[in-house]
Short mmCIF file of C-alpha atoms and ligand atoms in Angstrom, two decimals:
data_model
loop_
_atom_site.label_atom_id
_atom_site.label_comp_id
_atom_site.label_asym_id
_atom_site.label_seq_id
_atom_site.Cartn_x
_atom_site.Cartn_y
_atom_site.Cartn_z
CA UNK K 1 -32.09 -11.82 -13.89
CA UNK K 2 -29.90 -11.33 -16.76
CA UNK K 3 -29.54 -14.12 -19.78
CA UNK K 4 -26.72 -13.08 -20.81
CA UNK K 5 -24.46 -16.67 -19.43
CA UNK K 6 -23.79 -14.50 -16.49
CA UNK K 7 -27.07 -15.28 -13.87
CA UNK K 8 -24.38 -17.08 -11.68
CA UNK K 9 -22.49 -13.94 -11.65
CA UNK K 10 -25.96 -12.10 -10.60
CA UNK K 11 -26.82 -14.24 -8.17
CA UNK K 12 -23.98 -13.15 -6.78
CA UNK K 13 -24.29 -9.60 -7.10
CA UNK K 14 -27.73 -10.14 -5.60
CA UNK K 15 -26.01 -11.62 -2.21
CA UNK K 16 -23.82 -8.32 -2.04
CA UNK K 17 -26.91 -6.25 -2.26
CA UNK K 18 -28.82 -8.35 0.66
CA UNK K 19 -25.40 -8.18 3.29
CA UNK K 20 -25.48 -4.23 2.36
CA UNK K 21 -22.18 -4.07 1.06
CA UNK K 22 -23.14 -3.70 -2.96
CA UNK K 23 -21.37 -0.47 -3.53
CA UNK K 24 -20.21 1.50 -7.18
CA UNK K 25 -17.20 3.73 -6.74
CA UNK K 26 -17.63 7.13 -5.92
CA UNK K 27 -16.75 9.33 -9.08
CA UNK K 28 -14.06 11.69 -8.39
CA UNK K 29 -14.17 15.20 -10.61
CA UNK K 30 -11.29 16.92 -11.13
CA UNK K 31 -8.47 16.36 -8.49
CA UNK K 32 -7.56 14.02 -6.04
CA UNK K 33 -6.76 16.88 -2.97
CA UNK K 34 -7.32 16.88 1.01
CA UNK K 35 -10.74 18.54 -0.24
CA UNK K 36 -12.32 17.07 -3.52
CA UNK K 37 -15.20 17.10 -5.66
CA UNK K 38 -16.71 13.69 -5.48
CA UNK K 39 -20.08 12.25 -6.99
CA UNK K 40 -21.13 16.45 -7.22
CA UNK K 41 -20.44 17.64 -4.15
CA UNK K 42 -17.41 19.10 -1.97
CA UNK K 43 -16.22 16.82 0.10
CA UNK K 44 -13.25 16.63 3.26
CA UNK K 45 -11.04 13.74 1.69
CA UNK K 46 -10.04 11.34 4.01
CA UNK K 47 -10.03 7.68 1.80
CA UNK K 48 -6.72 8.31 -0.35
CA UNK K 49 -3.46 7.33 0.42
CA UNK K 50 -1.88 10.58 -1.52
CA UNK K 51 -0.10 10.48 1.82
CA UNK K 52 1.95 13.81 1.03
CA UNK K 53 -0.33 15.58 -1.28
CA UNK K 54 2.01 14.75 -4.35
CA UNK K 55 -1.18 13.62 -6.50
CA UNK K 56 -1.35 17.69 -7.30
CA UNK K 57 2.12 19.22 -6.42
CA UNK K 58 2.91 21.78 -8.56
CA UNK K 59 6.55 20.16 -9.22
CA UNK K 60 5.66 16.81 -10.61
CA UNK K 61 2.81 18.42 -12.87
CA UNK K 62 5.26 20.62 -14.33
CA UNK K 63 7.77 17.86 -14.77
CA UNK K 64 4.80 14.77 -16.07
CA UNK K 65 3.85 18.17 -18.76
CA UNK K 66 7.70 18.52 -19.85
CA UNK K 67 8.01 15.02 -20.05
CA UNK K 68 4.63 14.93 -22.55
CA UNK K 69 6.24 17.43 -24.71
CA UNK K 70 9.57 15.80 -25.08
CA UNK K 71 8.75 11.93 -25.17
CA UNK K 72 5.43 12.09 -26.14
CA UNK K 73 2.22 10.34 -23.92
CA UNK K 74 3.59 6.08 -24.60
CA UNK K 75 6.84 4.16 -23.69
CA UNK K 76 5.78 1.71 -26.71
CA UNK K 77 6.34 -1.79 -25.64
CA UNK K 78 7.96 -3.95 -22.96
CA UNK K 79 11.36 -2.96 -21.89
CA UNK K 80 13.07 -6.14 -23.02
CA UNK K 81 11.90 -5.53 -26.27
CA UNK K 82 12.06 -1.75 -27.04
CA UNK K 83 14.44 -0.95 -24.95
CA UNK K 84 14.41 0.73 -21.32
CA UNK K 85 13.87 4.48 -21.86
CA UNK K 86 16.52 7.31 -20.18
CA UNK K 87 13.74 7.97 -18.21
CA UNK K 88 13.15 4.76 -16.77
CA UNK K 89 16.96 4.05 -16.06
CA UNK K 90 16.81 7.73 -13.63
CA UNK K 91 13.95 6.79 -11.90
CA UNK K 92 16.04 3.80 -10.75
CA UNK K 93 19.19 5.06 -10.01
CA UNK K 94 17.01 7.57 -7.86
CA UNK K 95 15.26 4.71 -6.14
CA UNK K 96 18.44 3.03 -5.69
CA UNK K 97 20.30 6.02 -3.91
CA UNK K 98 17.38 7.22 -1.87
CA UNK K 99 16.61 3.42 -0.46
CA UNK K 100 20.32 3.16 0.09
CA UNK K 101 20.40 -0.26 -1.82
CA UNK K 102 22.89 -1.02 -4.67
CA UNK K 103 20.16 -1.12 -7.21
CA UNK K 104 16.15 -0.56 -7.86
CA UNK K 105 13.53 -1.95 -10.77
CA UNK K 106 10.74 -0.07 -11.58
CA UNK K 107 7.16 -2.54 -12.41
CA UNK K 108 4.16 -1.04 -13.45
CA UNK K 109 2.39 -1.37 -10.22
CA UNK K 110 2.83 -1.98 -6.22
CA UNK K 111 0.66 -5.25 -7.48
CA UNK K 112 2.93 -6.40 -9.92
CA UNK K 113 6.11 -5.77 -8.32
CA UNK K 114 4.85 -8.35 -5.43
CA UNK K 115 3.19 -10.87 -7.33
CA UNK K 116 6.04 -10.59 -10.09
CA UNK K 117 9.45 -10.81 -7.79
CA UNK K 118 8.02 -13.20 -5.52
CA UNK K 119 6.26 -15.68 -8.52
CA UNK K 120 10.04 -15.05 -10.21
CA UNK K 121 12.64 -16.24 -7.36
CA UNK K 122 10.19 -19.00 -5.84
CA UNK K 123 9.35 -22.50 -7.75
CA UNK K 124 7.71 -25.68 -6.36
CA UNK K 125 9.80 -26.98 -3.12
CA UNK K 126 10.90 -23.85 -2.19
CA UNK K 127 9.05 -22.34 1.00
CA UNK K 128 7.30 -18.96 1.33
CA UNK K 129 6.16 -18.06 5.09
CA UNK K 130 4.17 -14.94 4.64
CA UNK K 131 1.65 -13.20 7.66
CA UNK K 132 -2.28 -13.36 7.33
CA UNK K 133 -2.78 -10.12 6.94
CA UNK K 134 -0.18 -9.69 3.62
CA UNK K 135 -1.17 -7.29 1.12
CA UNK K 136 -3.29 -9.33 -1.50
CA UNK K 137 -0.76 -8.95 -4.15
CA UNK K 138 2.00 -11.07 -2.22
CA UNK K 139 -0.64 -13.88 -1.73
CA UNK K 140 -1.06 -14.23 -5.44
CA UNK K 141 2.40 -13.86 -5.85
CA UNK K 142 3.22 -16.69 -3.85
CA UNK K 143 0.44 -18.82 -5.29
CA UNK K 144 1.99 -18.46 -8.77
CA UNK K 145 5.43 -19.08 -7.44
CA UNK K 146 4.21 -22.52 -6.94
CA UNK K 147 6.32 -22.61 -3.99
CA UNK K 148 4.77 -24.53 -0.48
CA UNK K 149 2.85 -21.61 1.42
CA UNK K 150 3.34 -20.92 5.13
CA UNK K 151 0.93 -18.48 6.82
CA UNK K 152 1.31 -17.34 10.30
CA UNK K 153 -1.01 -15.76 12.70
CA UNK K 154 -0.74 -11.97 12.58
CA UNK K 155 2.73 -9.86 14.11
CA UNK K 156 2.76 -13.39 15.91
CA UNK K 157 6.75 -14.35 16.43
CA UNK K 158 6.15 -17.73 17.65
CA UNK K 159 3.87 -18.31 15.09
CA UNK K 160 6.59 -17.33 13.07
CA UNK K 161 9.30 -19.82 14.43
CA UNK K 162 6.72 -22.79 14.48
CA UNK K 163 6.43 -22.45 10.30
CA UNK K 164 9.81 -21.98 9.77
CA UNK K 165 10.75 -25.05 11.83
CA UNK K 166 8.32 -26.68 9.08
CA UNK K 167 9.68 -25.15 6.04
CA UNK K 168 12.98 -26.09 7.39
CA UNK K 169 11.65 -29.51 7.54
CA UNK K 170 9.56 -29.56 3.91
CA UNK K 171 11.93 -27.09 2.02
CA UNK K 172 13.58 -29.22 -1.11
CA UNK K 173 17.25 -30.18 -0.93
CA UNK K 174 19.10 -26.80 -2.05
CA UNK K 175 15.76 -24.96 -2.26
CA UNK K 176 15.24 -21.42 -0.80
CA UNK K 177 12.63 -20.32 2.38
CA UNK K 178 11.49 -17.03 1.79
CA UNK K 179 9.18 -15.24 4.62
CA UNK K 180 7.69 -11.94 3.82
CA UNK K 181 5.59 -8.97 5.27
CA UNK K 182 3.96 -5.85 4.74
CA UNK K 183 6.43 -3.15 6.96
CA UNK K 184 2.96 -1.59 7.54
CA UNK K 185 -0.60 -3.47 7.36
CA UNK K 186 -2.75 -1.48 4.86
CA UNK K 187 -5.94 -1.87 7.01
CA UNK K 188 -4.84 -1.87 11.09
CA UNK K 189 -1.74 0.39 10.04
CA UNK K 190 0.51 -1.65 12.48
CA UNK K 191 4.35 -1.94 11.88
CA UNK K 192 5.67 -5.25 11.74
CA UNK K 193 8.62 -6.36 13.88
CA UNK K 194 11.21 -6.47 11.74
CA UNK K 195 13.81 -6.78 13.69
CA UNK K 196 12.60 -10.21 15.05
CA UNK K 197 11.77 -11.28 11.75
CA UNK K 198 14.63 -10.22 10.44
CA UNK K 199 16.83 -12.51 13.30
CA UNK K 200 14.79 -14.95 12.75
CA UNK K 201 14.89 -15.47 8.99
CA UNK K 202 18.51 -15.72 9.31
CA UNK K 203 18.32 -17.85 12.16
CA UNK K 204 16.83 -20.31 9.71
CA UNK K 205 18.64 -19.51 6.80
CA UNK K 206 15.08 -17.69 5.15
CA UNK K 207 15.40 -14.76 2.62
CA UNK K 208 13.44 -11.52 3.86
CA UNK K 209 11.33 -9.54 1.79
CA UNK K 210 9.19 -6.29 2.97
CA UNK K 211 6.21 -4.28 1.24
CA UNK K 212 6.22 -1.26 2.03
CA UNK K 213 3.62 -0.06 0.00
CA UNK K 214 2.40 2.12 2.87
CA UNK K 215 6.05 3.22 4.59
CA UNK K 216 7.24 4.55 1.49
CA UNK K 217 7.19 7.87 1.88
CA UNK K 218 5.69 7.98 5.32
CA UNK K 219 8.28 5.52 8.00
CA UNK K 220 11.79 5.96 8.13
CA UNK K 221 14.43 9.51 7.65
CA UNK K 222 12.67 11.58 5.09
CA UNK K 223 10.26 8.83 4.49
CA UNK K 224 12.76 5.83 3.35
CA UNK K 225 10.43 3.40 4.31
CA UNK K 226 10.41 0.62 7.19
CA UNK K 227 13.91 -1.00 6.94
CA UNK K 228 15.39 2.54 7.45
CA UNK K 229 13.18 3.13 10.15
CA UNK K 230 14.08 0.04 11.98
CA UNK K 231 18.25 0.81 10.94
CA UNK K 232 18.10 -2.54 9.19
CA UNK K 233 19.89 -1.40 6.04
CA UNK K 234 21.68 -4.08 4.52
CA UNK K 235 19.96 -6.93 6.35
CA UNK K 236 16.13 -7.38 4.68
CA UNK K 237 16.92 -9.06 0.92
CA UNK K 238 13.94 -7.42 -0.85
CA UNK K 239 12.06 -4.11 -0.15
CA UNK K 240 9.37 -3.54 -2.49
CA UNK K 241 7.67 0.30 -2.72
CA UNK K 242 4.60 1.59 -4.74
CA UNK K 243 5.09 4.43 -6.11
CA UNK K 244 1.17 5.00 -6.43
CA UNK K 245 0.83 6.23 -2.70
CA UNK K 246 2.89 8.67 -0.90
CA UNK K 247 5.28 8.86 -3.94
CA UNK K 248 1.43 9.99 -5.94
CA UNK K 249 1.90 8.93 -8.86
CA UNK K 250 1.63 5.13 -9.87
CA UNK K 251 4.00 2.06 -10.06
CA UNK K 252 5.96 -0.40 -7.52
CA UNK K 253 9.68 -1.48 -7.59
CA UNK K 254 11.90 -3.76 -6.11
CA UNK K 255 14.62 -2.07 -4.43
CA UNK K 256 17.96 -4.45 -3.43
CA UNK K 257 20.89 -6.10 -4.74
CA UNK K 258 22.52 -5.94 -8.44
CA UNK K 259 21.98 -9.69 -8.95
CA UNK K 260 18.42 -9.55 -7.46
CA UNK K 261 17.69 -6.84 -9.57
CA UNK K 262 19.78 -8.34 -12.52
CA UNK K 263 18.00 -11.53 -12.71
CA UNK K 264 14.31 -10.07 -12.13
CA UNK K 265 15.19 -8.38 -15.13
CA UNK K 266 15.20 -11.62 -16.98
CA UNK K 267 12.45 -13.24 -15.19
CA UNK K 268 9.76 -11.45 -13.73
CA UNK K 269 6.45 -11.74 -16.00
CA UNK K 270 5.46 -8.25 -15.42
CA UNK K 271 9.01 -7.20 -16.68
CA UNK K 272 8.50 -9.23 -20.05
CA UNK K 273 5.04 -8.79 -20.51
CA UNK K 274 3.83 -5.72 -19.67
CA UNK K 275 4.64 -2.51 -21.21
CA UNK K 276 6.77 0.03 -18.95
CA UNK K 277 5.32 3.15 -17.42
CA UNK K 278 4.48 5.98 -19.84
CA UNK K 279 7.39 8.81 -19.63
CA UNK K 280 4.72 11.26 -17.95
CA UNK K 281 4.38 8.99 -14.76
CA UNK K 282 7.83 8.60 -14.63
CA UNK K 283 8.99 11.99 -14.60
CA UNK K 284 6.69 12.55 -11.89
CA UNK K 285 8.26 9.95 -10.05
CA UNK K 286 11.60 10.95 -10.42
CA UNK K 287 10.79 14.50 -9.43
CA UNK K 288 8.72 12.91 -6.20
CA UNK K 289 11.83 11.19 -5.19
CA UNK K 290 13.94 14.33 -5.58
CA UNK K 291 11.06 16.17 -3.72
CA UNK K 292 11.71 13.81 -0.99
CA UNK K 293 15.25 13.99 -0.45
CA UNK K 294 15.37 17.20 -0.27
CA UNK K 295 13.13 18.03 2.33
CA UNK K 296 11.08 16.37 5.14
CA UNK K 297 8.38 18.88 5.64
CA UNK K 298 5.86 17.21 4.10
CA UNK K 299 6.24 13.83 6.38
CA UNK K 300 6.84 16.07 9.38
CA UNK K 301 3.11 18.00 8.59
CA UNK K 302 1.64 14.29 8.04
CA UNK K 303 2.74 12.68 10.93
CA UNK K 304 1.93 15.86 12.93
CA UNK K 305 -1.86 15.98 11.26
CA UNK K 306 -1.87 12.37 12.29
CA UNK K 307 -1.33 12.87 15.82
CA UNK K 308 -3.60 15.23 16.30
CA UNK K 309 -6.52 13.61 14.55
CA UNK K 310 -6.16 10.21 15.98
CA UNK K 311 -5.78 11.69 19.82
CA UNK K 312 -8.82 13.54 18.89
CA UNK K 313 -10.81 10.59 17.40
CA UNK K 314 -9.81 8.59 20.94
CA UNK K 315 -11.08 11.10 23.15
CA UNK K 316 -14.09 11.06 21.42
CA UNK K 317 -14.34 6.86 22.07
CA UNK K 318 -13.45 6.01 18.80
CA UNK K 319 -11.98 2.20 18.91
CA UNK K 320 -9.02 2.75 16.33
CA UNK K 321 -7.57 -0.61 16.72
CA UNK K 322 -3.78 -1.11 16.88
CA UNK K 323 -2.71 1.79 14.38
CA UNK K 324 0.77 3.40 15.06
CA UNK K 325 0.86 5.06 11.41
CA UNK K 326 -1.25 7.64 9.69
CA UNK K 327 -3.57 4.77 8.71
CA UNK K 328 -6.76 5.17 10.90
CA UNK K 329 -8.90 2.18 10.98
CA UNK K 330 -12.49 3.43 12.93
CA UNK K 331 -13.96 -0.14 13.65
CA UNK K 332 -17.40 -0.78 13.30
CA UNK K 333 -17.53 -4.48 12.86
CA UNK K 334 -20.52 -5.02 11.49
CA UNK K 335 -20.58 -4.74 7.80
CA UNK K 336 -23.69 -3.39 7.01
CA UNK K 337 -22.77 -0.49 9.76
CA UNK K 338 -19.31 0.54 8.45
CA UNK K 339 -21.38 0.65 5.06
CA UNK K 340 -24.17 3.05 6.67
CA UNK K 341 -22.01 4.96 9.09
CA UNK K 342 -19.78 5.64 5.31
CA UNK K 343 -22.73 6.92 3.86
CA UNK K 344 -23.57 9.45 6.75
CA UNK K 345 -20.64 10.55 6.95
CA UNK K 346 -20.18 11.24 3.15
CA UNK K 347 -23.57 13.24 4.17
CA UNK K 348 -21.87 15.38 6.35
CA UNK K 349 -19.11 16.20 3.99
CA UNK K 350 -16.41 13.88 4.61
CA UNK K 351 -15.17 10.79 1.80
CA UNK K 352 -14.37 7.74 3.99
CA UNK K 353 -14.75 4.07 2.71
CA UNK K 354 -16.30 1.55 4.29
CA UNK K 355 -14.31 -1.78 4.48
CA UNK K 356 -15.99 -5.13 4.39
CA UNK K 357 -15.13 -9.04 3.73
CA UNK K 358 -13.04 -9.83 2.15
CA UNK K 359 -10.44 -6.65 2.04
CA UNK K 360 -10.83 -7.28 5.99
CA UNK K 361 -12.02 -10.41 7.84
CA UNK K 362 -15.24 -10.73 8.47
CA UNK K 363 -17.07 -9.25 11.55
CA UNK K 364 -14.27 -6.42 11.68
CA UNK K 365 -15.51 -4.08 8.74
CA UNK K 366 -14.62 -0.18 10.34
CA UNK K 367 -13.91 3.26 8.04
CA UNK K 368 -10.70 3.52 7.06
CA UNK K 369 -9.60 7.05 7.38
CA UNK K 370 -6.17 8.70 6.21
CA UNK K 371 -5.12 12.25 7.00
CA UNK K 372 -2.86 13.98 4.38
CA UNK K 373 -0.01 16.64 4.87
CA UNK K 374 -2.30 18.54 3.10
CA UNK K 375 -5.29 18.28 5.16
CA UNK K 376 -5.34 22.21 7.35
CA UNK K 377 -6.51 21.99 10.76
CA UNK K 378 -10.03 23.77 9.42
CA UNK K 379 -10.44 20.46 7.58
CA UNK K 380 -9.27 18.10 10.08
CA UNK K 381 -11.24 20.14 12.44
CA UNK K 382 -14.63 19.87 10.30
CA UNK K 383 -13.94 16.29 9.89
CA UNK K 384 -13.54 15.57 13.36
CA UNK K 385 -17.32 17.52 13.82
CA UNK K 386 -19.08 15.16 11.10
CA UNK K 387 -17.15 11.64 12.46
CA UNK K 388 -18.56 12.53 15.76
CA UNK K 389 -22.12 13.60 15.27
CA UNK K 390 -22.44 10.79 12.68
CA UNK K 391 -20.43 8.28 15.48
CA UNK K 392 -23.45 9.78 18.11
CA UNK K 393 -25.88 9.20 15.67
CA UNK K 394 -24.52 4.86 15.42
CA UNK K 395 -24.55 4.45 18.47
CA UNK K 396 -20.44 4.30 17.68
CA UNK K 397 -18.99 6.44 20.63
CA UNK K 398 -21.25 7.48 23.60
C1 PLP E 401 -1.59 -0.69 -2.21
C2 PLP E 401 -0.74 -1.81 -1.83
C3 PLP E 401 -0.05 -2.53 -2.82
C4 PLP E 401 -0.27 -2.29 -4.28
O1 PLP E 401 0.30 -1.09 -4.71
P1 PLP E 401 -0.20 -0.43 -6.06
O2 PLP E 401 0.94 0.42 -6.47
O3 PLP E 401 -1.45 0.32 -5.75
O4 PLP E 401 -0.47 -1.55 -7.03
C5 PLP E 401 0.81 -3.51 -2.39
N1 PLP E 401 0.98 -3.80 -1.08
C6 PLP E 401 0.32 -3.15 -0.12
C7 PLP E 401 0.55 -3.50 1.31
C8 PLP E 401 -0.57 -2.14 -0.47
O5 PLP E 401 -1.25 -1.51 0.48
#
């Protein structure tokens, strides 16, 4: 036991190691591609969400290394105070354009731009109504908004109307109700309905916001994310992106009106407190965006990979829950299991993380697996060998 003011913290660690979900992170050498070189050994990739193989395309190295050379590796304070760098300004006005919304803010992370908009536009007796299964960072976000929280039961539309009958109740004279959603849940990789949401929040007079951390890139015409995939342009008051998935680099934004944008400028914490991305990462951003526009081969090989490795993974018995995205949940339940049947299959040759309490509820830990438009059909092919001896070998699929 350690003296070091910490035990309780031990203790602690102790109870991870006895439920058999104590677990280091792998260490990744060299790059992050659809095959990788992780704690030694050659491994098919399958845990990243480097949805289009950007992590490593040639363009954005070549535009992070020009980038180096002209502006050197650090952006040197917060925006507010040093200013907002050329850089940063493109990367916005390409945001802006490509989401098709009059403006765009760039935060340091998919985390950040959540917990900062939502903390920024909410205060105590205003209402947020937000689904159970929202992306971490919008739960803290509307925590530190101090605002009254409304969860509903997951994709559930009467649950839905039933708390914003409340907040229309509890919501402050002249205050705002704001509900928000992932546009795709990060561990089922379900689309929400946003349509319905959408009707509804204005039914009730509620802002809308959507994360789509993981449509970005992979929903909507060359990978505009949910709202375009839905045709709700112009109807959904916030969209927030990462740029740290699909786009492969790292970062979040806001994309939406001037004022929105305007006045998160003035108040979001991350904004004012946080220095702005280093001119390396933004490049690369900028040039990912381009890369985007200009072509949708990349999202076409994704979503075709996808198809073929999840109809593959069903014929095989493979419970994959209620995916209808490249996410590809392969439920185990049990924690300890999703933790062993990661392990085998990381024996085999192929990277896929076990998910446990309390990134998932409990009793529903699975593998989370994502194919990349880089993944060849010789990988997905080889993968598909190891999940199923190793899914024999559980007692997973018959
Ligand atoms: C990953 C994720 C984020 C955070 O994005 P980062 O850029 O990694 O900080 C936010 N929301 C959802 C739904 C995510 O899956």
């Amino acid at each position: 036991m350690a003296h070091d003011g910490f035990s309780f913290l031990a203790q602690e660690l102790e109870q991870l190691k006895g439920q058999g979900v104590y677990r280091l992170p792998r260490v990744v050498q060299g790059r992050q591609g659809a095959r990788a070189v992780i704690d030694g050994r050659e491994v098919i990739n399958l845990a990243s969400n480097n949805y289009l193989g950007l992590a490593t395309h040639p363009r954005l190295i070549e535009a992070a290394r020009r980038a180096v050379e002209a502006y050197g590796v650090g952006s040197g304070a917060v925006r507010t105070i040093v200013g907002t760098q050329d850089l940063h300004q493109i990367l916005e006005v390409t945001l802006a354009r490509f989401k098709r919304t009059e403006g765009a803010l760039v935060y340091q992370s998919g985390f950040t731009a959540n917990a900062g908009t939502v903390a920024a536009i909410l205060g105590p007796g205003d209402v947020v109504v937000s689904d159970e299964l929202n992306h971490a960072s919008i739960i803290d976000g509307c925590r530190l908004s101090r605002a009254t929280i409304k969860v509903y039961p997951h994709g559930d539309m009467a649950g839905l109307r039933e708390k914003l009958e409340e907040a229309r109740r509890e919501v402050r004279e002249g205050g705002r109700i704001l509900v928000v959603t992932d546009g795709v849940f990060s561990m089922d990789g379900d689309i929400a309905p946003l349509p319905e949401i959408v009707g509804l929040a204005r039914a009730y007079g509620a802002l809308t916001m959507v994360d789509d951390a993981h449509a970005s890139g992979v929903l909507g015409d060359h990978g505009r994310g949910s709202v375009d995939h839905w045709g709700l342009h112009g109807q959904v008051d916030i969209q927030v992106g990462t740029l740290s998935k699909a786009v492969g680099v790292l970062g979040g934004y806001v994309a939406g009106s001037r004022t929105l944008i305007e006045y998160l400028l003035h108040r979001a914490r991350p904004i004012l407190f946080s220095t702005s991305h280093p001119p390396a990462v933004t490049a690369a951003c900028i040039e990912a965006i381009r890369l985007m526009e200009e072509s949708d081969e990349l999202i076409q090989r994704l979503w075709a990979n996808t198809r073929f490795f999840q109809a593959e993974l069903r014929a095989l018995g493979f419970d994959l829950g209620p995916t209808q995205t490249p996410i590809t949940p392969i439920m185990v339940g049990d924690e300890r299991a999703a933790m062993a049947f990661s392990d085998q299959l990381f024996e085999e040759g192929v990277f896929a993380q076990g998910i446990a309490y309390p990134t998932v509820p409990r009793g529903k830990a699975r593998v989370r697996t994502i194919v990349t438009a880089e993944h060849t059909q010789q990988d997905l092919e080889e993968a598909l060998e190891a999940l199923a001896r190793t899914g024999r070998r559980l007692g997973l699929i018959p």
